[in-house]
GROMACS .gro file of C-alpha atoms in nm:
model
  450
    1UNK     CA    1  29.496 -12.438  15.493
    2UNK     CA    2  29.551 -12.478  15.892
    3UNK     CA    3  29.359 -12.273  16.139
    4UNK     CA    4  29.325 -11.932  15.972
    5UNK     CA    5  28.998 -11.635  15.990
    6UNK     CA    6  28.983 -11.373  15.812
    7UNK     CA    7  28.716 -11.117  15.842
    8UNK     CA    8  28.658 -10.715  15.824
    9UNK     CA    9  28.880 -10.690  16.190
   10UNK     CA   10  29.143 -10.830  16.038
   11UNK     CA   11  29.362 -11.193  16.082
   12UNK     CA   12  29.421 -11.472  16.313
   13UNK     CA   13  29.554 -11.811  16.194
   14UNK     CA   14  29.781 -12.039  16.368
   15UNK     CA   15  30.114 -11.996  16.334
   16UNK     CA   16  30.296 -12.244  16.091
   17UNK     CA   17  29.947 -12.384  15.995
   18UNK     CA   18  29.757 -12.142  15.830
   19UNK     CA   19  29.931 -11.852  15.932
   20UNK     CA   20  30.245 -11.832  15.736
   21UNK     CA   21  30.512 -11.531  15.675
   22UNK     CA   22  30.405 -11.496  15.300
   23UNK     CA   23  30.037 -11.468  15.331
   24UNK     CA   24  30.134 -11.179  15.569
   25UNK     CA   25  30.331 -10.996  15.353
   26UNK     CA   26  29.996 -11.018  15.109
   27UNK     CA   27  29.792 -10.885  15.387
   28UNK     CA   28  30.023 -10.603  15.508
   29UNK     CA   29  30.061 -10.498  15.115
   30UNK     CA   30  29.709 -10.497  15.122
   31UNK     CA   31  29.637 -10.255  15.372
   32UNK     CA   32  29.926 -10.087  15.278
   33UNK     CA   33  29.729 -10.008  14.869
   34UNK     CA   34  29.417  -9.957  15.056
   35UNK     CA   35  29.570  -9.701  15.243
   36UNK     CA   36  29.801  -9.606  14.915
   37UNK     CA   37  30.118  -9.589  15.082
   38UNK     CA   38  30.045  -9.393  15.320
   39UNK     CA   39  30.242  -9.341  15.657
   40UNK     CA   40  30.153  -9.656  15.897
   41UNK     CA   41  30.186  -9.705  16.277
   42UNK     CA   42  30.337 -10.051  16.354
   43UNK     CA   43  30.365 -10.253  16.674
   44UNK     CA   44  30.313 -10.624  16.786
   45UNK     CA   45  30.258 -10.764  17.128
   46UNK     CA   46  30.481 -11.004  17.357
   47UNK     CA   47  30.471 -11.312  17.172
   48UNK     CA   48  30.731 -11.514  17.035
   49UNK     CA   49  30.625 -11.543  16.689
   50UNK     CA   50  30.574 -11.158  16.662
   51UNK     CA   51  30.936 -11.077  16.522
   52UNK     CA   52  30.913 -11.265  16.223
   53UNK     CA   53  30.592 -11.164  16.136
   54UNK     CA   54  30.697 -10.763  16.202
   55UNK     CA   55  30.949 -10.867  15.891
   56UNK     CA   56  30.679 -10.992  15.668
   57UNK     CA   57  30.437 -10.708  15.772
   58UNK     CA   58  30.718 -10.458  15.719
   59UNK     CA   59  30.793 -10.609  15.369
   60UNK     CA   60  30.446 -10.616  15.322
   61UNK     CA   61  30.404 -10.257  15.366
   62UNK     CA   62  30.678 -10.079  15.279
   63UNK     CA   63  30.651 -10.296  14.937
   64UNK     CA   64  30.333 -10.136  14.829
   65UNK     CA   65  30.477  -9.809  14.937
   66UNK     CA   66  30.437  -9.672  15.334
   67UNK     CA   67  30.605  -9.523  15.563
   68UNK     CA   68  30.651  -9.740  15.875
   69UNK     CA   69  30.673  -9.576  16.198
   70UNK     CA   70  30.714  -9.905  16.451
   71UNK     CA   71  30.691  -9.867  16.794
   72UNK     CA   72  30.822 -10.203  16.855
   73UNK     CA   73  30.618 -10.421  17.152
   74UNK     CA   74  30.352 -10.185  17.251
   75UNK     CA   75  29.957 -10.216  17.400
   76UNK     CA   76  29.682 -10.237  17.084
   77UNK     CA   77  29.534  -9.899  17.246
   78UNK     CA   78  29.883  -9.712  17.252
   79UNK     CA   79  29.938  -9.842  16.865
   80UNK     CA   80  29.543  -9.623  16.780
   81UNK     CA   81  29.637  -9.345  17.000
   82UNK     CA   82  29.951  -9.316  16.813
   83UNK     CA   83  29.828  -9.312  16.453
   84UNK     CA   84  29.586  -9.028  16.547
   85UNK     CA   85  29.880  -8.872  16.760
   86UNK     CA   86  30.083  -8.870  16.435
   87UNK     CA   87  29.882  -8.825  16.181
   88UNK     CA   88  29.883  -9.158  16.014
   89UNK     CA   89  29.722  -9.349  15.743
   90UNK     CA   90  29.674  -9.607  15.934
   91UNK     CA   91  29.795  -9.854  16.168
   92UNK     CA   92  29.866 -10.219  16.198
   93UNK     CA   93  29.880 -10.451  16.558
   94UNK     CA   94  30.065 -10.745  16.547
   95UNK     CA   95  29.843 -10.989  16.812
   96UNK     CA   96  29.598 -11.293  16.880
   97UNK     CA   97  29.496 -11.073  17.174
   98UNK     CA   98  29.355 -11.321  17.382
   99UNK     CA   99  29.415 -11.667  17.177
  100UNK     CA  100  29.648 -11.933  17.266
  101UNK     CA  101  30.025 -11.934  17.239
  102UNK     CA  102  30.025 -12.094  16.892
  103UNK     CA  103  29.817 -11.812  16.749
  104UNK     CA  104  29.898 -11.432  16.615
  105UNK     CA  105  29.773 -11.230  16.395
  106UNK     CA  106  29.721 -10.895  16.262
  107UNK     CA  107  29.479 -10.613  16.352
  108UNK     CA  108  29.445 -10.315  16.110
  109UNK     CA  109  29.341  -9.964  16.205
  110UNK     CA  110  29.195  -9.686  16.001
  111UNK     CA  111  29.339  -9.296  16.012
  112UNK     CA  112  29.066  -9.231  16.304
  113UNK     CA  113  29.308  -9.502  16.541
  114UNK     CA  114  29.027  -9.759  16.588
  115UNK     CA  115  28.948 -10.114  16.397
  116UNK     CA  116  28.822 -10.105  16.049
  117UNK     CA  117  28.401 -10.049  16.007
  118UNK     CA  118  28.247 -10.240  15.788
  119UNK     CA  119  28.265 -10.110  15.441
  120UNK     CA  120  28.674 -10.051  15.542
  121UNK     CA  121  28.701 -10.352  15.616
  122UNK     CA  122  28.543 -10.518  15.282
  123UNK     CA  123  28.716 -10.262  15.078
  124UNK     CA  124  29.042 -10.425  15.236
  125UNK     CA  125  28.912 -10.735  15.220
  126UNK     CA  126  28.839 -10.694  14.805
  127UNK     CA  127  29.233 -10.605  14.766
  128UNK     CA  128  29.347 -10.897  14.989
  129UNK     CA  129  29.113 -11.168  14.781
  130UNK     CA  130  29.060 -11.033  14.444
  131UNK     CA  131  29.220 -10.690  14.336
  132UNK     CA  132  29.563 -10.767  14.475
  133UNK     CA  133  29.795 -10.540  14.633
  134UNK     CA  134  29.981 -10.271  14.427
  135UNK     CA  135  30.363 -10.320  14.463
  136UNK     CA  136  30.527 -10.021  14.387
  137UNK     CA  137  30.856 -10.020  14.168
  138UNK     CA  138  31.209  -9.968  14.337
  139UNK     CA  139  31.256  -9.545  14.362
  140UNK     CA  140  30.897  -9.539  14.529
  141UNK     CA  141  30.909  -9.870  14.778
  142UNK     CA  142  30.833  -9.687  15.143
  143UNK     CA  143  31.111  -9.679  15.453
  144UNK     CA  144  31.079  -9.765  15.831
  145UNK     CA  145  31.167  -9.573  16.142
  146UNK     CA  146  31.176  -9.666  16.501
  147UNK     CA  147  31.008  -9.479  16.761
  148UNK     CA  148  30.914  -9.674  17.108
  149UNK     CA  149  30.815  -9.294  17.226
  150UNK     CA  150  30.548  -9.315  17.069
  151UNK     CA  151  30.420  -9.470  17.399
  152UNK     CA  152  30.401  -9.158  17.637
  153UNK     CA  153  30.143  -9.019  17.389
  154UNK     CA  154  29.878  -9.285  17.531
  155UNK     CA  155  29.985  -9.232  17.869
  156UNK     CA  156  29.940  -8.805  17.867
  157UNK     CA  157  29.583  -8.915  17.713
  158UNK     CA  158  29.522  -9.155  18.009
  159UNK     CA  159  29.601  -8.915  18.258
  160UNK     CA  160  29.433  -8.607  18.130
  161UNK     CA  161  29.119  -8.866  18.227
  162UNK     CA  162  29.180  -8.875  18.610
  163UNK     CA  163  29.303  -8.619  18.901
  164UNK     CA  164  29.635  -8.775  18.930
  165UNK     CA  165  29.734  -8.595  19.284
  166UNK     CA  166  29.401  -8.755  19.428
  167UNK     CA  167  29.498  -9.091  19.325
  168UNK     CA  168  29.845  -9.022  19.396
  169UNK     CA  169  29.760  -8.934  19.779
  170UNK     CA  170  29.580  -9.300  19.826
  171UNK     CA  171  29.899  -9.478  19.745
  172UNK     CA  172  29.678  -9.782  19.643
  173UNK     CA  173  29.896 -10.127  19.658
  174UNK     CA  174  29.804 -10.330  19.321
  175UNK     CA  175  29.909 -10.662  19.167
  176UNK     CA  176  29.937 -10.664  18.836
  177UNK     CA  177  29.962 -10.975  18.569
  178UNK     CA  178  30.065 -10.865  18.238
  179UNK     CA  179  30.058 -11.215  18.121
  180UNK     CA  180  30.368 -11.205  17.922
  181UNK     CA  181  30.212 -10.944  17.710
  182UNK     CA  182  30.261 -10.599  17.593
  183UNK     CA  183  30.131 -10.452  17.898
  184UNK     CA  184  30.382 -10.508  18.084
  185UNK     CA  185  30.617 -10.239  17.856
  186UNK     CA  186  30.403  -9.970  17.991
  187UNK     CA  187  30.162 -10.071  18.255
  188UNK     CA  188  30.384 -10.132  18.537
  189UNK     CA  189  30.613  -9.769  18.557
  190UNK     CA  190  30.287  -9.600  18.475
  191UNK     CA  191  30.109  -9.727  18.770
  192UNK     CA  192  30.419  -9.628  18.969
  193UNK     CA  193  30.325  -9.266  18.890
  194UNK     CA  194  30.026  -9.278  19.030
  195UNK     CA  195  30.157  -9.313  19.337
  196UNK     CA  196  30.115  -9.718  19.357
  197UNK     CA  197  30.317 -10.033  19.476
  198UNK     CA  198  30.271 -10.224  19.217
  199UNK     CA  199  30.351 -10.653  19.247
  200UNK     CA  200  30.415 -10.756  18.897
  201UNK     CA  201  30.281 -11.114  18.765
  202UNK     CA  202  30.386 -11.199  18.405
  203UNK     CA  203  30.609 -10.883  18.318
  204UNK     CA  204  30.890 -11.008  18.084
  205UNK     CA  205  30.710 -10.923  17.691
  206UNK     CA  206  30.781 -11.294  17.590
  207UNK     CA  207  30.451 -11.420  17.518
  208UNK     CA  208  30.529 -11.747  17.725
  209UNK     CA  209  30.223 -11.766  17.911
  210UNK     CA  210  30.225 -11.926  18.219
  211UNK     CA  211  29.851 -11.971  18.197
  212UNK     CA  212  29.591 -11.949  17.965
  213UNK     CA  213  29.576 -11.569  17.832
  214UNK     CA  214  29.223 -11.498  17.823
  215UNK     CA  215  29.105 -11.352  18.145
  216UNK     CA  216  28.893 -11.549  18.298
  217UNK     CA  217  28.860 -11.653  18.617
  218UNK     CA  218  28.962 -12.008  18.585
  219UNK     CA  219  29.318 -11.887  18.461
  220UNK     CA  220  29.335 -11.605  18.725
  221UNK     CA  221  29.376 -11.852  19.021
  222UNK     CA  222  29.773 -11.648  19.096
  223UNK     CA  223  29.633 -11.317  19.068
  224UNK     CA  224  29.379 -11.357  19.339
  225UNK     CA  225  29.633 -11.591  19.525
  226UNK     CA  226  29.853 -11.294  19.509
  227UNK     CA  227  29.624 -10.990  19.608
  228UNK     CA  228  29.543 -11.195  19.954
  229UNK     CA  229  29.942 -11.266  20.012
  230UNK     CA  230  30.021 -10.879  19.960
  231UNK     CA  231  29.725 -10.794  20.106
  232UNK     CA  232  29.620 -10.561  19.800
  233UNK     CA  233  29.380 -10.312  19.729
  234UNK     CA  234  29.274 -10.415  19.397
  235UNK     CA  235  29.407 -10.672  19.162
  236UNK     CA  236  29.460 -10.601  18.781
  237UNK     CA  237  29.448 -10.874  18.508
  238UNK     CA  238  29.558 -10.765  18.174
  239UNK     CA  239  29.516 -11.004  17.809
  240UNK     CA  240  29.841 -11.011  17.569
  241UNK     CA  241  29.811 -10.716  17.372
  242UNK     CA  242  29.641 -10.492  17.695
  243UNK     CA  243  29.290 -10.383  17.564
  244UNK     CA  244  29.112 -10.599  17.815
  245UNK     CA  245  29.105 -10.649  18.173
  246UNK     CA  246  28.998 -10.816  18.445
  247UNK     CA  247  28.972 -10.698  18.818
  248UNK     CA  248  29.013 -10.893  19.168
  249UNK     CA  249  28.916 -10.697  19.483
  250UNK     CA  250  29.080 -10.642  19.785
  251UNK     CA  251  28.928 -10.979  19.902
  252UNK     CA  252  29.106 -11.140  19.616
  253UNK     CA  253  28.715 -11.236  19.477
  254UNK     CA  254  28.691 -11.232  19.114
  255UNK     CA  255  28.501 -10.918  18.986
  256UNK     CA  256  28.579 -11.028  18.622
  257UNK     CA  257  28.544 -10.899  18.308
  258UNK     CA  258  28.187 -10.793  18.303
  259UNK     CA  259  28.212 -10.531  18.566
  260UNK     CA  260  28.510 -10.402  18.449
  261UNK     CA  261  28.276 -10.173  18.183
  262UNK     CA  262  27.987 -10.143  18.426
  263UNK     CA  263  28.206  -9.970  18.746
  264UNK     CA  264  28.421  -9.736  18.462
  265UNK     CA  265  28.046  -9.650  18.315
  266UNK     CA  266  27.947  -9.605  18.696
  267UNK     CA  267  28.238  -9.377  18.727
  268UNK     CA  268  28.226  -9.140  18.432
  269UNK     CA  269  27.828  -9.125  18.426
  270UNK     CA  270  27.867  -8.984  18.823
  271UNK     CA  271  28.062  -8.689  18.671
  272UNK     CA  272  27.939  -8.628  18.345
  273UNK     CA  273  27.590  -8.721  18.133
  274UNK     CA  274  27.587  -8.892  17.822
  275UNK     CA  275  27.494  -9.218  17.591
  276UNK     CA  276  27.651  -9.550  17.674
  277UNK     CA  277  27.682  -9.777  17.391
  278UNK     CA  278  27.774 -10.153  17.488
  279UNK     CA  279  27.716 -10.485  17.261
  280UNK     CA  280  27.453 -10.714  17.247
  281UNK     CA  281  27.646 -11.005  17.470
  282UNK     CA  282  27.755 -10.737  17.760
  283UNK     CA  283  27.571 -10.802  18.128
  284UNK     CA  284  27.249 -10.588  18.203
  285UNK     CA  285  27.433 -10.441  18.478
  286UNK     CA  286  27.563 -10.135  18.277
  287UNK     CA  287  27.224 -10.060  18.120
  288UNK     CA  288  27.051 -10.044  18.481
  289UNK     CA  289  27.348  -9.809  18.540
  290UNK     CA  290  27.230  -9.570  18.259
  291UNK     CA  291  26.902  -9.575  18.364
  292UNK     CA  292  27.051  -9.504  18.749
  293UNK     CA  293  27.155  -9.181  18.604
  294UNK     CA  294  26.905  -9.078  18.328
  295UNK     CA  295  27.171  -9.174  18.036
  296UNK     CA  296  27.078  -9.297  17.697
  297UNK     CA  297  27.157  -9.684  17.674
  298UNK     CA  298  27.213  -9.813  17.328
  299UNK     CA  299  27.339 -10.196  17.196
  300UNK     CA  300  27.511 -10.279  16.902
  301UNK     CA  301  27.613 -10.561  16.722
  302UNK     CA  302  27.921 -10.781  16.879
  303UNK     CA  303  28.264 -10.663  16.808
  304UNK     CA  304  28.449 -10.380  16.846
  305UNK     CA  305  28.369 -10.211  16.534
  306UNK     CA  306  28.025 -10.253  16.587
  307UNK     CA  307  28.057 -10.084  16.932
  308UNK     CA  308  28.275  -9.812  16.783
  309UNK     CA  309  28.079  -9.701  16.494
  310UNK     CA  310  27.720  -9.691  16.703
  311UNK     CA  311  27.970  -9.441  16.949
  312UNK     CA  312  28.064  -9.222  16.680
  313UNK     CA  313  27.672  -9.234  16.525
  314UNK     CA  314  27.539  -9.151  16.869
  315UNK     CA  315  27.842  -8.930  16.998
  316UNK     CA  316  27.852  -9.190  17.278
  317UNK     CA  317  28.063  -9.076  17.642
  318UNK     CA  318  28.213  -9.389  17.676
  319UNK     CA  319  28.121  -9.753  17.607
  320UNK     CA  320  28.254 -10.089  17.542
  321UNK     CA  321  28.193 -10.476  17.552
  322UNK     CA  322  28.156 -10.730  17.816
  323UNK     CA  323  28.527 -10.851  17.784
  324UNK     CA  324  28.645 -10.625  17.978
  325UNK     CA  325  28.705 -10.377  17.693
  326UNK     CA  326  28.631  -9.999  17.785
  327UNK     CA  327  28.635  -9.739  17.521
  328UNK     CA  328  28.688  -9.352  17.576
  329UNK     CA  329  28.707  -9.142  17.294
  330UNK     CA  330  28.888  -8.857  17.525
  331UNK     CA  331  29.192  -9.132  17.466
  332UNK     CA  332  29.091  -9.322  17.143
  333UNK     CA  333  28.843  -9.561  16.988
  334UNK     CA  334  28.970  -9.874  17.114
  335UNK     CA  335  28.945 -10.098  17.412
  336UNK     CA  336  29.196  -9.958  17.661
  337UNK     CA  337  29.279 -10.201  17.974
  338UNK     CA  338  29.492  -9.885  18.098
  339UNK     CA  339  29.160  -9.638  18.080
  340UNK     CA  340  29.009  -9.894  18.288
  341UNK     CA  341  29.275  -9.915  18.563
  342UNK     CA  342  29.253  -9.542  18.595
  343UNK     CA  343  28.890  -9.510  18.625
  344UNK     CA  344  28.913  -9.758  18.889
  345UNK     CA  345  29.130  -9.563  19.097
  346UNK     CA  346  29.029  -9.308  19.053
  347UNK     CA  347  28.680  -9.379  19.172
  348UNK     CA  348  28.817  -9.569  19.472
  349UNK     CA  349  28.996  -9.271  19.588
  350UNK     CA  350  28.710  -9.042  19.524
  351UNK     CA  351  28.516  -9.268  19.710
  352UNK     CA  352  28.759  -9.356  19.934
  353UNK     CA  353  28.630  -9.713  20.006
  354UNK     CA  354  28.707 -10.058  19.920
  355UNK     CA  355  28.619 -10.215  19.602
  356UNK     CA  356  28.426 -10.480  19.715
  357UNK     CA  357  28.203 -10.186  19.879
  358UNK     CA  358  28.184 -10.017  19.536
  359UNK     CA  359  28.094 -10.338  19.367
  360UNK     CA  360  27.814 -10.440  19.637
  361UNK     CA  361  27.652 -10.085  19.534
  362UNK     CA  362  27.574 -10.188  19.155
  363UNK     CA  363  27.317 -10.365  18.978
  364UNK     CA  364  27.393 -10.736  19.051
  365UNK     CA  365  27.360 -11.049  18.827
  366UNK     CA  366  27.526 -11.363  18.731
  367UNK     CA  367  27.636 -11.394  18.394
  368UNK     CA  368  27.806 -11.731  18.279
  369UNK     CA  369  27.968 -11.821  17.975
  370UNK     CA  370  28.040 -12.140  17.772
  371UNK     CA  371  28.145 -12.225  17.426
  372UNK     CA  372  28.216 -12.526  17.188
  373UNK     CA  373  28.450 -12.590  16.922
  374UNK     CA  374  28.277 -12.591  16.569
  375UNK     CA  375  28.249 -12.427  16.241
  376UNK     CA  376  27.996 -12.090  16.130
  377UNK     CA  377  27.747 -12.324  15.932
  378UNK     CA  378  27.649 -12.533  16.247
  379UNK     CA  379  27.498 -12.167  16.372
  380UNK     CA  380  27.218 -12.093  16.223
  381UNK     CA  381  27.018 -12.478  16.236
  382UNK     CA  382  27.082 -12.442  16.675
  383UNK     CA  383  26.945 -12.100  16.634
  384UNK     CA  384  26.661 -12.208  16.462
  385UNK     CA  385  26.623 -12.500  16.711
  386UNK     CA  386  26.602 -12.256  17.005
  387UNK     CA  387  26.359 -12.046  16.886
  388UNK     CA  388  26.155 -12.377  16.919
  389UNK     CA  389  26.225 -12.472  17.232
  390UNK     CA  390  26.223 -12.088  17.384
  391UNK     CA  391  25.959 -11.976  17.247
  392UNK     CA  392  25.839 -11.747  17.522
  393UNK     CA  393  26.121 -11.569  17.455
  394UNK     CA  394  26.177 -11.204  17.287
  395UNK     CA  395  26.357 -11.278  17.028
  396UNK     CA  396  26.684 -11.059  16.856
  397UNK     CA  397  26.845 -11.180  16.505
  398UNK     CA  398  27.127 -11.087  16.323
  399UNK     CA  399  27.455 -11.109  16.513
  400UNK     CA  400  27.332 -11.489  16.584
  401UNK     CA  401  27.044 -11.517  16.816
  402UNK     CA  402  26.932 -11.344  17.156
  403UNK     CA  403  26.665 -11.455  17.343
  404UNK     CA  404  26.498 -11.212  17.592
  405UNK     CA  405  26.293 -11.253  17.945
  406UNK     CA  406  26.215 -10.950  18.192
  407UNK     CA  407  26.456 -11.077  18.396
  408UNK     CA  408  26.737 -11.303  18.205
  409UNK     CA  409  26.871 -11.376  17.889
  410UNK     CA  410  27.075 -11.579  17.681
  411UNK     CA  411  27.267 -11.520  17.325
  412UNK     CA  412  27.430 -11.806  17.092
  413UNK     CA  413  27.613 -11.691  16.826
  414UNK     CA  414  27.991 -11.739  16.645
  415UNK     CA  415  28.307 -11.619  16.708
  416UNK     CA  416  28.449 -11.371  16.475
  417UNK     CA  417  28.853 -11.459  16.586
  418UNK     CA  418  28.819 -11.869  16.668
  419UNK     CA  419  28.618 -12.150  16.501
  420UNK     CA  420  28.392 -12.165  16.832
  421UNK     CA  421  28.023 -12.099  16.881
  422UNK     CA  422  27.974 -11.887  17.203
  423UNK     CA  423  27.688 -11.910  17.449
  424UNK     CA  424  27.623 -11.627  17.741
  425UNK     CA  425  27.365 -11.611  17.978
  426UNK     CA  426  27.217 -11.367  18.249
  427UNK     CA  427  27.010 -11.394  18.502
  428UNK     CA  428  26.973 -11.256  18.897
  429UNK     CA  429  27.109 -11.636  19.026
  430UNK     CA  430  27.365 -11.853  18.942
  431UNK     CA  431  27.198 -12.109  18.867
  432UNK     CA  432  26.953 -11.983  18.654
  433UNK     CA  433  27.241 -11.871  18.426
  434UNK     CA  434  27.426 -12.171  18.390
  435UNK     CA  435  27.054 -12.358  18.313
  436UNK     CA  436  27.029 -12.125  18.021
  437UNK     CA  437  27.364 -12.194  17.921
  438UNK     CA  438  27.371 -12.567  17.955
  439UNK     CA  439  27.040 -12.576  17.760
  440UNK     CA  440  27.165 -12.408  17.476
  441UNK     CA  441  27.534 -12.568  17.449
  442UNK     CA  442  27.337 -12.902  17.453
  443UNK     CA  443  27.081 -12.802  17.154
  444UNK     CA  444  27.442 -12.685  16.977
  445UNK     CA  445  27.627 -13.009  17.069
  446UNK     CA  446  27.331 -13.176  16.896
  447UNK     CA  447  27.333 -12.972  16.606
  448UNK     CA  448  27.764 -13.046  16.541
  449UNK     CA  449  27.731 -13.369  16.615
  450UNK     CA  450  27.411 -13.477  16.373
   0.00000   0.00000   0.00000
């Protein structure tokens, strides 16, 4: 087997080496007797390999059963908002979200429209590896219908969030890179409604990236090129499949991914009161935030079904993860790079300043961000060696390792969609951050290397 993981948020694998059309049909037919045969919301994003695995996921589920309603290429938030819109069993994302071009995969999504918690997604999980999926016989096998409609139930959520004549009256100019992705089926006319010019990077739904899909500011160099040309107010950075984004100010500086969370938490807490939940690798800047405004401020485990099922526990008003990845339950329990564009409108017409002057208002650190190439079992022996060598530190197990100062931290731990290890670290300067960073990517390096 090529490059292939499999874990309770579903599958990535490379395409033609480890992720091939038949073990998709297995995995589709296995969600589909999980959710036994129930009615299914499909859609895939923008890349090239996502029509012929929409036939194997279709055979997939309609052999064990379902009803497939497919929306066709459409955002991973618009493909949750419509299985709760319609009632569904469940739901099922074709996407590598932010993973290079070679990659796709598929992302599964309980009746409540978000990713699978934890005992879902071992239940599915058991079928997949052991139980096997139920193929029903020929009278009972399930149908398909089309319906790229489907869409303009996200978008009526969206808006419902923001006062659109307000943001409407600013007529804000924004460039927007879709990156070849799914975004770009919705993002751009939807932003035209509110009023904005909008100057379009990336929005043919091809999946021929023409750089490096995650957003990050290394691959970002055309956006913020761009929002100085036009002379923009804000510029917009969506990943393939549109759950994440990234923001450029009018200056075309890099605000990143990071505050992304932390100005849509600064937004929503300034009008309403209520318990942020954010993961264990998002930037301190959101929990001074809470504390700003007298809001419970709770961390989970990484990944989005951590996030998600600490929201529901705690009846969260909004949370999210570092990524870029904002989650409002008013729309749906998934990361929503479309949520996030309207908050930050909104606010900026509210406040009727310039982003950069909104951004020099918050909490402000430097968080940095590395990673190396290596498998799961190299994680715990680095973890164990940095608990040597930090050992000042407040220390957090379980999703990896965290290691705590009053002012700083840093957090090594493995990837749940690529066979990396990731390291983060915080801290008020730059340079203190990247230290703490380089530190620990040398005691992994050491570690997967012997």
């Amino acid at each position: 087997m090529g490059e292939r993981i499999l874990s309770i948020s579903g599958l990535r694998g490379v395409v033609g080496d480890g992720l091939d059309p038949e073990y998709v049909v297995r995995f589709a037919a296995a969600l589909g007797t999980w959710l036994k045969g129930g009615h299914v919301v499909l859609s895939r994003d923008g890349r090239t390999t996502g029509e012929m695995l929409r036939h194997a996921a279709i055979a997939g589920l309609t052999a064990a059963g379902c009803r497939v309603t497919d929306l066709g290429i459409a955002t991973t938030p618009t493909c949750g908002v419509a299985v709760q819109q319609l009632g569904a069993a469940g739901g099922l994302q074709i996407t590598a979200s932010h993973n290079p071009i070679e990659w796709n995969g598929l992302k599964p999504f309980s009746a409540r429209g978000s990713v699978l918690n934890a005992t879902q997604g071992k239940e599915l999980l058991e079928i997949l590896e052991k139980q096997g999926p139920t193929y029903r016989s020929w009278e009972t096998v399930g149908s398909v219908v089309e319906d790229p409609s489907a869409a303009m139930f996200h978008l009526s959520r969206v808006n419902a969030l923001i006062d659109l004549p307000v943001v409407q009256a600013r007529k804000f100019k924004v460039v927007l890179d879709c990156t070849h992705g799914s975004g770009s089926i919705l993002s751009p006319e939807w932003l035209r409604t509110l009023g904005c010019e909008v100057v379009v990077l990336g929005g043919v739904a091809d999946g021929r990236f023409e750089h490096p899909a995650e957003p990050l500011r290394e691959n970002l160099t055309s956006l913020m090129d761009a929002v100085r040309a036009h002379h923009a107010d804000v510029g917009f950075a969506q990943d393939p499949d549109a759950d994440r984004l990234a923001i450029v100010d009018e200056t075309g500086h890099y605000i990143g991914e990071e505050l992304t969370l932390a100005l849509c938490v600064d937004h929503v807490l300034s009008r309403a009161k209520g318990a942020v939940v954010v993961n264990g690798s998002t930037s301190r800047t959101t929990a001074d935030i809470a504390a700003r405004y007298g809001c419970e401020f709770i961390r989970s485990a990484v990944g989005e079904a951590n996030v998600v099922a600490r929201m529901i526990e705690v009846h969260a008003l909004i949370g999210g993860e570092g990524n870029g990845g904002v989650i409002e339950p008013k729309v749906g329990y998934v990361r929503d790079s479309l949520v996030s564009m309207a908050y930050v409108l909104h606010a900026l017409a509210l406040k009727k300043c310039r982003l950069s002057e909104w951004v020099s208002t918050l909490p402000s650190y430097t968080i940095v961000k590395d990673k190396i190439t290596c498998g799961r079992e190299s994680v715990q022996p680095a973890c164990d060696r940095l608990k040597e060598i930090f050992s000042d530190a407040s220390i957090v197990e379980g999703d990896g390792l965290r290691l705590d100062w009053p002012d700083r931290w840093v957090q090594v731990r493995a990837s749940n969609t690529e066979p990396i290890i990731r390291m983060i670290a915080e801290a008020p300067q730059a340079a203190d951050a990247q230290q703490l960073v380089d530190r620990a990517k040398s005691v992994v390096a050491q570690i997967v290397n012997g």
